[in-house]
Coordinates of C-alpha atoms in Angstrom, one line a residue:
M20 CA 2.5 57.5 104.1
S21 CA -0.2 55.3 102.5
T22 CA -1.6 56.4 99.5
A23 CA -4.5 53.9 99.4
Y24 CA -7.8 56.1 99.7
I25 CA -11.2 54.3 101.2
Q26 CA -14.3 54.4 98.7
Q27 CA -17.4 55.6 100.0
D28 CA -20.4 53.1 99.8
R29 CA -23.2 55.0 98.4
S30 CA -26.2 52.7 98.9
G31 CA -29.7 52.7 101.0
L32 CA -29.4 55.1 104.1
A33 CA -25.5 56.2 102.9
R34 CA -26.9 58.6 99.8
V35 CA -28.9 60.6 102.4
V36 CA -26.0 60.5 105.1
P37 CA -23.3 59.9 103.1
L38 CA -21.0 59.9 106.3
L39 CA -22.1 56.3 106.7
G40 CA -20.9 55.1 103.7
W41 CA -17.6 56.4 104.8
L42 CA -17.9 54.7 108.2
R43 CA -18.8 51.5 106.8
N44 CA -14.9 50.7 105.8
Y45 CA -13.2 52.8 108.4
D46 CA -9.8 51.3 109.9
R47 CA -7.0 52.4 112.3
T48 CA -4.9 54.1 109.4
T49 CA -7.6 55.7 107.7
L50 CA -8.3 57.4 111.4
R51 CA -4.6 58.0 112.0
H52 CA -4.5 59.9 108.4
D53 CA -8.0 61.6 109.2
L54 CA -6.5 63.1 113.1
I55 CA -3.0 64.6 111.2
A56 CA -5.3 66.2 108.9
G57 CA -7.7 67.3 111.3
L58 CA -5.9 68.8 113.7
T59 CA -3.4 70.4 110.9
V60 CA -6.0 72.0 109.6
A61 CA -7.5 72.9 112.9
V62 CA -4.4 75.1 113.7
M63 CA -4.7 76.7 110.2
L64 CA -8.3 77.6 110.8
V65 CA -8.1 79.0 113.9
P66 CA -6.3 82.3 112.8
Q67 CA -7.7 82.8 109.1
S68 CA -11.0 81.8 110.7
M69 CA -10.5 85.0 112.5
A70 CA -9.0 86.9 110.2
Y71 CA -11.8 86.4 107.6
A72 CA -14.9 87.2 110.4
A73 CA -12.6 90.6 110.9
L74 CA -12.8 91.2 106.7
A75 CA -16.7 89.9 106.8
G76 CA -17.0 93.0 109.6
M77 CA -17.7 90.3 112.2
P78 CA -16.4 89.9 115.6
P79 CA -13.3 87.9 115.2
V80 CA -14.7 84.9 117.9
T81 CA -17.9 84.9 115.1
G82 CA -15.0 83.3 112.5
L83 CA -14.6 80.2 115.1
Y84 CA -18.3 79.9 115.3
A85 CA -18.3 79.5 111.6
S86 CA -15.8 77.0 111.6
I87 CA -17.4 74.0 114.3
V88 CA -21.5 73.0 113.8
P89 CA -21.6 74.1 109.9
L90 CA -18.0 72.2 109.4
L91 CA -20.1 68.8 111.3
V92 CA -23.1 69.4 109.1
Y93 CA -20.8 69.4 106.1
A94 CA -18.7 66.4 107.4
L95 CA -22.4 64.6 107.8
L96 CA -23.8 65.3 104.5
G97 CA -20.6 65.7 102.0
T98 CA -19.7 63.3 99.6
S99 CA -15.8 65.3 99.2
G100 CA -13.1 63.3 101.9
S101 CA -10.8 66.6 101.3
L102 CA -13.0 69.5 101.1
A103 CA -12.6 71.9 104.2
V104 CA -15.6 74.1 104.6
G105 CA -15.5 77.0 106.6
P106 CA -14.6 80.4 106.1
V107 CA -13.3 82.2 103.0
A108 CA -12.2 85.2 101.9
I109 CA -14.4 85.8 99.2
T110 CA -17.5 85.1 100.8
A111 CA -16.4 87.1 104.0
L112 CA -15.9 89.9 101.2
M113 CA -19.2 89.9 99.2
T114 CA -20.9 89.5 103.1
S115 CA -19.5 93.1 104.3
A116 CA -20.4 94.2 101.2
A117 CA -24.3 93.4 101.7
L118 CA -24.3 94.1 105.0
A119 CA -22.3 97.4 105.3
P120 CA -25.3 99.4 103.5
L121 CA -28.1 97.9 106.0
A122 CA -27.0 97.6 109.1
D123 CA -26.3 101.7 109.8
G124 CA -23.0 100.4 112.0
D125 CA -25.5 98.8 114.4
P126 CA -23.0 95.8 115.3
A127 CA -26.2 93.9 116.4
R128 CA -28.3 94.4 113.5
Y129 CA -25.2 93.6 111.6
A130 CA -25.1 90.1 113.4
A131 CA -28.1 89.4 112.7
L132 CA -28.3 90.1 109.1
A133 CA -25.3 88.1 109.0
G134 CA -27.1 85.0 110.1
L135 CA -29.9 86.0 108.1
L136 CA -27.8 86.1 105.0
A137 CA -26.1 82.5 105.8
L138 CA -30.0 81.0 106.3
L139 CA -31.0 82.6 102.9
V140 CA -27.4 81.2 101.0
G141 CA -28.0 77.7 102.7
A142 CA -31.9 77.6 101.3
I143 CA -30.6 78.7 98.2
Q144 CA -28.1 75.9 97.7
A145 CA -30.0 73.3 99.3
L146 CA -33.2 74.0 97.2
M147 CA -30.7 73.9 94.3
G148 CA -29.7 70.6 95.7
V149 CA -32.8 69.0 95.8
L150 CA -34.1 70.1 92.7
R151 CA -31.0 69.1 91.0
L152 CA -30.0 72.6 89.4
G153 CA -25.9 72.2 90.1
V154 CA -25.8 72.7 86.3
L155 CA -27.2 76.9 86.2
V156 CA -23.4 77.4 87.9
N157 CA -22.2 76.4 84.3
F158 CA -23.3 79.8 83.3
M159 CA -20.5 81.6 85.4
S160 CA -17.4 80.9 83.2
H161 CA -13.9 80.2 84.3
S162 CA -13.2 83.7 82.8
V163 CA -16.1 85.1 84.9
L164 CA -15.1 83.6 88.2
S165 CA -11.3 84.4 87.3
G166 CA -11.7 87.8 86.7
F167 CA -14.1 88.7 89.7
T168 CA -11.5 86.4 92.1
S169 CA -8.5 88.2 90.9
A170 CA -10.5 92.0 91.4
A171 CA -12.3 90.9 94.8
A172 CA -8.9 89.7 96.0
I173 CA -7.1 93.3 95.5
V174 CA -10.3 94.9 97.1
I175 CA -9.5 92.8 99.9
A176 CA -6.0 93.5 100.2
A177 CA -6.4 97.1 99.9
S178 CA -9.6 97.2 102.7
Q179 CA -6.9 95.6 105.1
V180 CA -4.4 98.6 104.6
K181 CA -6.1 100.9 107.1
D182 CA -5.5 97.9 109.9
L183 CA -2.2 97.2 108.9
F184 CA -1.5 101.4 109.3
G185 CA -3.4 101.6 112.3
L186 CA -5.3 104.1 110.0
K187 CA -8.9 106.1 111.7
A188 CA -10.4 105.9 108.1
G189 CA -13.8 104.7 107.6
R190 CA -15.6 102.0 105.8
A191 CA -15.4 101.7 102.3
E192 CA -16.5 98.7 100.1
T193 CA -15.3 99.3 96.0
F194 CA -11.9 99.8 95.3
P195 CA -12.1 103.5 94.6
E196 CA -13.6 104.3 97.5
I197 CA -11.1 102.7 99.9
V198 CA -7.9 104.5 98.3
E199 CA -10.1 107.6 98.2
S200 CA -10.3 107.0 102.1
V201 CA -6.8 105.4 102.7
W202 CA -5.5 108.6 101.0
R203 CA -8.1 110.8 102.9
S204 CA -6.8 109.2 106.1
A205 CA -3.0 109.1 105.7
T206 CA -1.8 111.2 108.5
T207 CA -2.9 109.1 111.0
A208 CA -0.8 105.9 110.7
H209 CA 0.5 104.3 113.9
G210 CA 4.5 103.5 113.6
L211 CA 4.5 100.5 115.8
T212 CA 1.1 99.1 114.0
I213 CA 3.1 99.6 110.7
L214 CA 6.2 97.7 112.6
V215 CA 4.0 94.9 113.6
S216 CA 2.3 94.5 110.2
L217 CA 5.3 94.3 108.9
V218 CA 6.7 91.9 110.7
S219 CA 3.7 89.6 110.8
V220 CA 3.7 90.2 106.9
A221 CA 7.3 88.9 106.4
G222 CA 7.2 86.0 109.0
L223 CA 4.4 84.2 107.4
V224 CA 5.9 84.7 103.6
L225 CA 9.2 83.2 105.3
L226 CA 7.5 80.5 107.2
R227 CA 5.2 79.7 103.9
R228 CA 8.3 80.0 101.8
Y229 CA 11.2 78.4 103.6
V230 CA 9.1 75.7 106.5
P231 CA 5.6 75.2 104.8
K232 CA 5.2 72.4 106.9
L233 CA 5.2 74.4 110.0
P234 CA 1.8 76.4 110.8
G235 CA 2.6 80.0 110.1
A236 CA -0.5 81.8 110.7
L237 CA -0.7 80.2 114.5
L238 CA 3.3 80.8 114.9
V239 CA 2.8 84.4 113.8
V240 CA -0.2 85.0 116.2
A241 CA 1.2 83.4 118.8
G242 CA 4.6 85.3 118.5
V243 CA 3.2 88.7 118.3
T244 CA 0.7 88.2 120.9
A245 CA 3.2 87.2 123.5
V246 CA 5.4 90.6 122.3
S247 CA 2.3 92.5 122.1
A248 CA 1.0 91.0 126.4
T249 CA 4.9 91.3 127.3
L250 CA 5.3 95.4 126.0
S251 CA 1.5 96.4 126.2
L252 CA 1.5 97.2 122.7
G253 CA -2.5 97.9 123.1
D254 CA -1.6 100.4 125.7
R255 CA 0.6 101.9 123.3
G256 CA -1.7 102.8 120.6
V257 CA -1.8 99.1 118.6
K258 CA -5.1 98.0 118.3
I259 CA -6.0 94.7 120.2
L260 CA -8.6 92.3 120.3
T261 CA -9.3 93.0 124.1
D262 CA -12.1 90.8 125.0
V263 CA -12.8 87.8 123.1
P264 CA -15.8 85.3 124.2
G265 CA -15.6 82.0 124.9
G266 CA -18.0 79.2 124.6
I267 CA -20.2 78.3 122.1
P268 CA -23.6 80.2 121.2
A269 CA -26.8 78.3 121.6
P270 CA -28.5 78.1 118.1
A271 CA -30.9 81.0 117.7
L272 CA -33.3 81.9 114.2
P273 CA -32.2 85.6 113.7
A274 CA -34.7 88.1 113.4
L275 CA -36.8 87.5 109.7
S276 CA -38.4 90.2 108.3
A277 CA -39.7 90.6 104.5
P278 CA -37.7 93.8 103.8
D279 CA -34.7 92.4 105.5
I280 CA -35.0 89.1 102.5
Q281 CA -35.7 91.5 100.0
A282 CA -32.5 93.6 100.3
L283 CA -30.2 90.2 101.1
L284 CA -31.9 88.3 98.1
P285 CA -29.4 89.3 95.7
A286 CA -26.3 88.6 97.5
A287 CA -27.5 85.5 98.9
V288 CA -27.9 84.3 95.4
A289 CA -24.7 85.6 94.1
I290 CA -22.8 84.2 97.3
A291 CA -24.9 81.0 97.1
L292 CA -23.2 80.5 93.4
V293 CA -19.7 81.7 93.9
A294 CA -19.6 79.6 97.0
Y295 CA -20.8 76.5 95.5
M296 CA -18.7 76.8 92.0
E297 CA -15.5 77.7 94.5
G298 CA -16.4 74.8 96.2
I299 CA -16.6 72.1 94.0
A300 CA -14.0 72.8 92.0
V301 CA -11.6 72.1 94.6
A302 CA -13.5 69.0 95.6
K303 CA -13.2 67.6 91.9
A304 CA -9.8 68.1 91.9
L305 CA -9.0 66.8 94.6
A306 CA -11.2 64.1 94.1
A307 CA -10.1 62.7 91.1
K308 CA -6.7 62.9 92.6
S309 CA -8.0 60.2 95.3
R310 CA -9.5 58.3 93.3
Q311 CA -13.3 59.1 94.8
H312 CA -16.4 60.4 94.1
V313 CA -18.3 63.7 94.7
G314 CA -21.8 64.2 94.2
A315 CA -22.4 67.8 92.0
N316 CA -26.3 68.2 93.6
Q317 CA -25.6 66.3 96.8
E318 CA -22.5 69.0 97.8
L319 CA -25.1 71.9 97.3
V320 CA -27.4 70.0 99.5
A321 CA -24.3 69.4 101.9
V322 CA -22.9 73.3 102.1
G323 CA -26.9 74.2 101.8
A324 CA -27.0 73.0 105.3
A325 CA -23.3 73.7 106.6
N326 CA -24.5 77.7 105.7
V327 CA -28.4 77.1 107.7
S328 CA -26.3 75.9 110.6
A329 CA -23.8 78.9 110.5
G330 CA -26.9 81.6 110.3
L331 CA -28.3 79.8 113.5
F332 CA -25.3 79.6 115.2
Q333 CA -24.2 83.8 115.1
A334 CA -21.6 83.2 112.3
F335 CA -22.1 84.1 108.6
P336 CA -21.6 82.3 105.4
V337 CA -19.0 79.8 105.2
A338 CA -17.8 78.1 101.4
G339 CA -15.0 75.2 100.8
G340 CA -11.5 76.6 100.1
F341 CA -8.9 76.2 98.3
S342 CA -5.8 76.6 100.3
R343 CA -7.0 74.6 103.8
S344 CA -8.5 72.1 101.3
A345 CA -5.1 71.7 99.4
V346 CA -3.4 71.2 103.3
N347 CA -6.1 69.0 104.2
F348 CA -5.7 66.6 101.3
S349 CA -1.9 66.6 101.9
A350 CA -2.0 65.8 105.1
G351 CA -3.8 62.5 104.3
A352 CA -7.0 63.1 105.1
R353 CA -9.3 60.2 103.6
T354 CA -12.6 60.6 104.8
P355 CA -14.4 63.8 106.4
V356 CA -14.0 62.1 109.8
A357 CA -11.0 64.6 109.3
T358 CA -13.5 67.8 109.3
V359 CA -14.9 66.5 112.4
L360 CA -11.9 66.0 114.5
T361 CA -11.0 70.3 113.2
A362 CA -14.3 71.3 114.5
V363 CA -13.6 69.3 117.8
M364 CA -10.3 71.0 117.9
V365 CA -11.9 74.7 117.1
A366 CA -14.8 74.2 119.5
L367 CA -12.4 73.4 121.9
T368 CA -10.4 76.5 121.4
A369 CA -13.7 78.4 121.8
L370 CA -14.7 77.1 124.8
V371 CA -11.2 77.3 126.7
L372 CA -8.6 79.5 124.7
T373 CA -9.7 82.5 123.9
P374 CA -8.2 84.5 126.8
A375 CA -5.4 84.1 124.7
F376 CA -6.2 86.0 122.2
Y377 CA -6.7 89.2 124.6
H378 CA -3.4 90.6 123.0
L379 CA -3.4 89.8 119.2
P380 CA -3.1 92.7 117.4
K381 CA -5.8 93.7 114.8
A382 CA -3.0 94.1 111.9
V383 CA -1.8 90.3 112.5
L384 CA -5.6 89.5 111.4
A385 CA -4.9 91.4 108.6
A386 CA -1.9 90.4 107.3
I387 CA -3.3 87.1 107.3
V388 CA -5.8 87.9 105.0
V389 CA -3.7 90.3 102.8
V390 CA -1.2 87.1 102.5
A391 CA -3.7 84.6 101.5
V392 CA -5.9 86.2 98.9
L393 CA -2.7 88.0 96.8
G394 CA -2.3 84.5 95.6
L395 CA -5.7 84.7 94.5
V396 CA -4.6 87.3 91.2
D397 CA -4.9 85.1 88.3
R398 CA -2.3 87.1 86.1
R399 CA -1.7 83.9 83.7
G400 CA -5.2 83.0 84.0
A401 CA -5.8 86.6 82.2
V402 CA -3.1 86.0 79.6
T403 CA -4.0 82.6 79.0
A404 CA -7.6 83.5 78.5
W405 CA -6.8 86.6 76.0
R406 CA -4.3 84.5 73.6
T407 CA -7.0 81.3 73.4
R408 CA -9.4 83.8 72.7
R409 CA -10.1 87.7 72.6
S410 CA -13.8 87.1 73.8
D411 CA -12.8 85.5 77.0
G412 CA -10.2 87.9 77.7
L413 CA -13.1 90.5 77.3
T414 CA -15.4 88.7 79.4
L415 CA -12.0 88.5 82.4
G416 CA -11.0 91.9 81.9
L417 CA -15.0 93.5 82.1
T418 CA -15.6 91.2 85.0
F419 CA -12.4 92.6 86.7
L420 CA -12.8 96.2 86.3
V421 CA -16.6 96.3 86.7
T422 CA -15.7 94.2 90.2
L423 CA -12.7 96.5 91.1
V424 CA -14.9 99.7 90.7
F425 CA -18.4 99.6 91.6
G426 CA -18.3 96.3 94.0
V427 CA -18.6 92.3 93.8
E428 CA -22.0 92.1 93.1
P429 CA -22.5 94.2 89.8
G430 CA -19.3 92.6 89.0
L431 CA -20.3 89.4 88.9
A432 CA -23.6 90.2 86.6
A433 CA -22.0 92.2 84.4
G434 CA -19.4 89.2 83.6
V435 CA -22.2 86.4 83.6
A436 CA -24.4 89.0 81.3
F437 CA -21.6 89.5 78.7
S438 CA -20.4 86.0 78.8
L439 CA -24.4 85.3 77.9
G440 CA -24.0 87.3 75.5
V441 CA -21.0 86.6 73.6
F442 CA -22.7 83.3 73.9
L443 CA -25.6 84.0 71.9
W444 CA -23.3 85.7 69.4
R445 CA -21.3 82.9 68.5
S446 CA -24.3 80.5 68.6
A447 CA -26.6 82.8 66.4
R448 CA -23.5 83.0 63.4
P449 CA -22.2 79.2 63.4
H450 CA -19.2 78.3 62.1
T451 CA -19.7 76.8 58.0
A452 CA -17.5 74.9 56.3
E453 CA -17.5 74.0 52.3
L454 CA -16.2 70.7 52.0
G455 CA -14.5 68.8 49.1
R456 CA -13.4 64.5 49.4
V457 CA -10.0 63.6 50.3
P458 CA -8.8 61.7 46.9
G459 CA -9.4 58.1 47.3
T460 CA -11.3 58.4 50.5
N461 CA -14.6 58.8 51.5
T462 CA -13.7 61.4 53.6
Y463 CA -14.5 65.0 53.6
R464 CA -12.5 68.2 54.5
N465 CA -12.7 72.0 54.5
V466 CA -12.0 73.7 51.4
A467 CA -10.3 76.5 53.0
R468 CA -8.1 74.6 55.2
Y469 CA -6.9 71.2 53.0
T470 CA -5.6 71.5 49.3
G471 CA -5.9 68.5 47.1
L472 CA -9.8 68.3 47.8
V473 CA -11.9 67.2 45.0
T474 CA -14.3 69.1 44.5
D475 CA -17.2 69.4 41.6
P476 CA -19.0 73.1 40.3
R477 CA -22.1 71.3 40.0
V478 CA -22.5 70.6 44.0
A479 CA -22.0 72.3 47.2
I480 CA -21.2 70.1 50.1
N481 CA -22.1 72.4 53.8
R482 CA -21.8 71.2 56.8
V483 CA -23.2 73.5 59.8
D484 CA -20.8 73.3 63.0
G485 CA -23.7 74.0 65.7
P486 CA -27.5 73.7 66.6
L487 CA -29.8 75.0 64.1
Y488 CA -32.5 77.4 65.9
F489 CA -34.5 80.6 66.2
A490 CA -31.4 82.6 66.1
N491 CA -29.7 81.3 63.1
A492 CA -32.2 79.5 61.2
Q493 CA -32.6 82.6 59.2
L494 CA -28.6 83.6 58.6
L495 CA -28.2 79.9 57.6
E496 CA -30.9 80.0 54.8
D497 CA -29.3 82.9 53.8
R498 CA -26.0 81.9 53.5
L499 CA -26.9 79.0 51.5
L500 CA -29.3 81.1 49.0
A501 CA -26.8 83.4 48.2
L502 CA -24.6 80.6 47.5
A503 CA -26.9 79.1 44.9
E504 CA -27.0 82.8 43.3
E505 CA -23.6 83.0 43.0
R506 CA -22.5 80.0 41.4
D507 CA -24.5 79.5 37.8
E508 CA -23.5 75.9 37.2
L509 CA -24.8 74.8 40.9
E510 CA -27.2 71.9 40.4
V511 CA -27.1 70.4 44.2
I512 CA -26.6 71.7 48.0
V513 CA -25.5 68.4 49.8
L514 CA -25.8 70.0 53.6
D515 CA -23.6 67.7 56.0
A516 CA -26.2 68.4 59.3
S517 CA -23.7 65.6 61.6
A518 CA -22.6 68.8 63.4
I519 CA -26.2 69.7 64.3
S520 CA -26.5 68.7 67.4
D521 CA -30.2 70.3 68.1
T522 CA -33.3 71.9 66.1
D523 CA -36.5 74.0 67.1
A524 CA -39.7 74.8 65.0
D525 CA -38.1 77.9 63.3
G526 CA -34.8 75.5 62.3
A527 CA -37.3 73.0 60.8
H528 CA -39.0 76.1 59.2
A529 CA -36.2 77.5 57.9
L530 CA -35.1 74.0 56.0
A531 CA -38.6 73.7 54.8
E532 CA -38.4 77.0 52.9
L533 CA -34.8 76.8 52.2
R534 CA -35.7 73.6 49.9
Q535 CA -39.0 75.3 48.2
R536 CA -36.6 78.5 47.3
L537 CA -33.5 76.2 45.9
D538 CA -36.2 73.9 44.0
A539 CA -37.7 76.8 42.4
R540 CA -34.0 77.9 41.4
G541 CA -33.2 74.8 40.1
V542 CA -31.2 73.5 42.9
A543 CA -31.4 70.4 44.6
L544 CA -31.2 70.0 49.0
H545 CA -30.1 67.2 50.1
L546 CA -29.3 66.3 53.9
A547 CA -26.8 63.9 55.1
T548 CA -25.9 62.6 58.2
V549 CA -29.3 63.9 60.2
R550 CA -28.6 63.0 64.1
G551 CA -31.9 60.6 65.1
P552 CA -33.3 64.1 67.8
V553 CA -32.7 66.4 65.1
R554 CA -34.9 63.8 62.2
D555 CA -37.9 62.8 65.2
L556 CA -38.2 67.2 65.7
L557 CA -38.0 67.5 61.9
D558 CA -40.7 64.6 61.5
R559 CA -42.8 66.3 64.1
A560 CA -42.7 69.2 62.1
G561 CA -43.6 67.5 59.1
V562 CA -40.6 68.1 56.9
W563 CA -39.2 64.7 57.6
Q564 CA -41.7 62.8 55.5
P565 CA -42.1 65.0 52.4
M566 CA -38.1 65.0 51.8
R567 CA -37.3 61.5 52.7
T568 CA -40.2 60.4 49.9
A569 CA -38.3 62.6 47.4
G570 CA -35.6 60.7 48.0
R571 CA -33.5 63.9 49.4
V572 CA -32.1 62.3 52.9
H573 CA -29.2 60.5 53.4
H574 CA -27.2 58.5 55.8
D575 CA -24.5 60.2 54.7
V576 CA -22.6 63.0 52.4
S577 CA -21.3 60.1 49.6
A578 CA -25.1 58.3 49.1
A579 CA -26.5 62.0 49.0
L580 CA -23.7 62.6 46.4
S581 CA -24.5 59.1 44.3
A582 CA -28.9 60.0 44.9
A583 CA -28.6 63.2 43.5
G584 CA -26.1 62.0 40.2
V585 CA -23.2 63.6 41.2
E586 CA -19.7 61.6 41.1
L587 CA -16.5 63.5 42.4
A588 CA -13.7 62.7 40.4
S589 CA -9.7 63.1 41.2
P590 CA -8.6 66.1 39.4
S591 CA -6.0 65.2 36.3
P592 CA -2.8 66.5 36.8
G593 CA -1.6 69.9 36.6
E594 CA -5.6 70.8 37.2
P595 CA -5.9 72.8 39.6
S596 CA -7.9 71.7 43.1
A597 CA -9.5 73.3 45.9
P598 CA -8.0 76.4 47.2
G599 CA -6.8 75.8 51.0
R600 CA -4.2 76.5 53.2
S601 CA -2.4 73.6 53.8
P602 CA -2.1 69.8 52.5
V603 CA -4.0 67.4 53.3
P604 CA -3.2 65.5 56.2
Q605 CA -1.7 62.2 55.8
E606 CA -3.9 60.3 58.7
V607 CA -7.1 61.4 56.5
V608 CA -5.7 60.7 53.2

């Protein structure tokens, strides 16, 4: 199979309707690849969408509704040639958690709330895209998303136990509630249902492992449904779908009320962010392989419009999914036309084949969900985060535990809040280094890391690795003043500002005050390698010009030392040099 990918034309109207940009370079070869991919994903999507609808607390047929018009809308507006949009496990769980407390067991109200939730999610995403606010999702770190996804996967799998065992258990949302509900109803387990579940799980796992190119979920659904119909499993206590409505619903606006909108808004914001993050990560990864362009803000608009259409067509929130997108890509999808073909196949299923699902056991749908989500538990990511930086590991662990114990929205909120707190704590305590000169060069390195550096007790060269702003200005001022107090011979402090990327009024004020207080102690403050934006702000704050007039600002550290009348001479043989942990690397000598 050819690996050539066509490039999207992004000029003119194609900027608004990206599908037009794909069609301008379309040919028969591309159509053949898209056709194969579209049919492959459709075969996978039909059973998955019904399973995820059940996970969301919706009738299984609404999974088909969520896989028709939303896919067409995304194909029209999306910029990814391979992203497969539709129902996904995480958003289905979040939908269930948001709607169950509000619906009071009323199926009609539950469905109406699901449509309203999809509308809100779509509106938030589209608005973020129009306002170019895609950058906001960066506040949800990888550690937060990994911890949340892993916990959500466990909650999802646990929530399917009642259907896998045929338990007469009440609905529960958090993991402790699910465990308690399953424990109390353990005596109601149904042996034949358990057998169906075991066969389904085994079939899904074995097919995925040994013949991954076959549509395992569809084969298991077809096989178990045939056995269920032949043996009348529904009459023997196994819960089956029974009548599945056929056709495609007409678009209708869900009932809107201010109290419902207010109650659903927090969940809508959370789903909008999580759904976008999951989709854009997959889209960018696949685009890198195919050398295609993905527009982050246009993706927000596209997925937002897809969710709005899901709300209008009696469905629930959708997103770009990893597993189906990977299948779409590997099957040869070149453009969003593959998604159009997938939607057409799902529509034909909804119009013609729904009677075939009458005898489908609900345990099969539960098995599909469990097998799909267990791969989302990111054990390796947790170990890597902990080894890389303890705070990242703590963020992941906190998000995981809160999501598991208290639910998806508290888990996300706790993770984001903690990670932002860690970020602020770090930025308020930036790394600082005292520098020495590498002998024979004008290169300066951290004296705490390298030996053999040239230093002088009359001068201290300090580098600040981070922005100088209100949260850390006083701390840095105190550090340099303490340095002046500790060293009696100190005459000059050179502040290497090469790593100070930004500052504010507090930072400028701290520098002005630091200069005055050091001058009072007979220590001269010199600035070196100040970045343009920082220099501009210091100038507006009235700090730059006085220091420049006094000859205290310089283009590099060596110039600052020359202006201060200090020459760093290399140490004589046997004379101690700056302390450090390792020799100066050859590449900087």
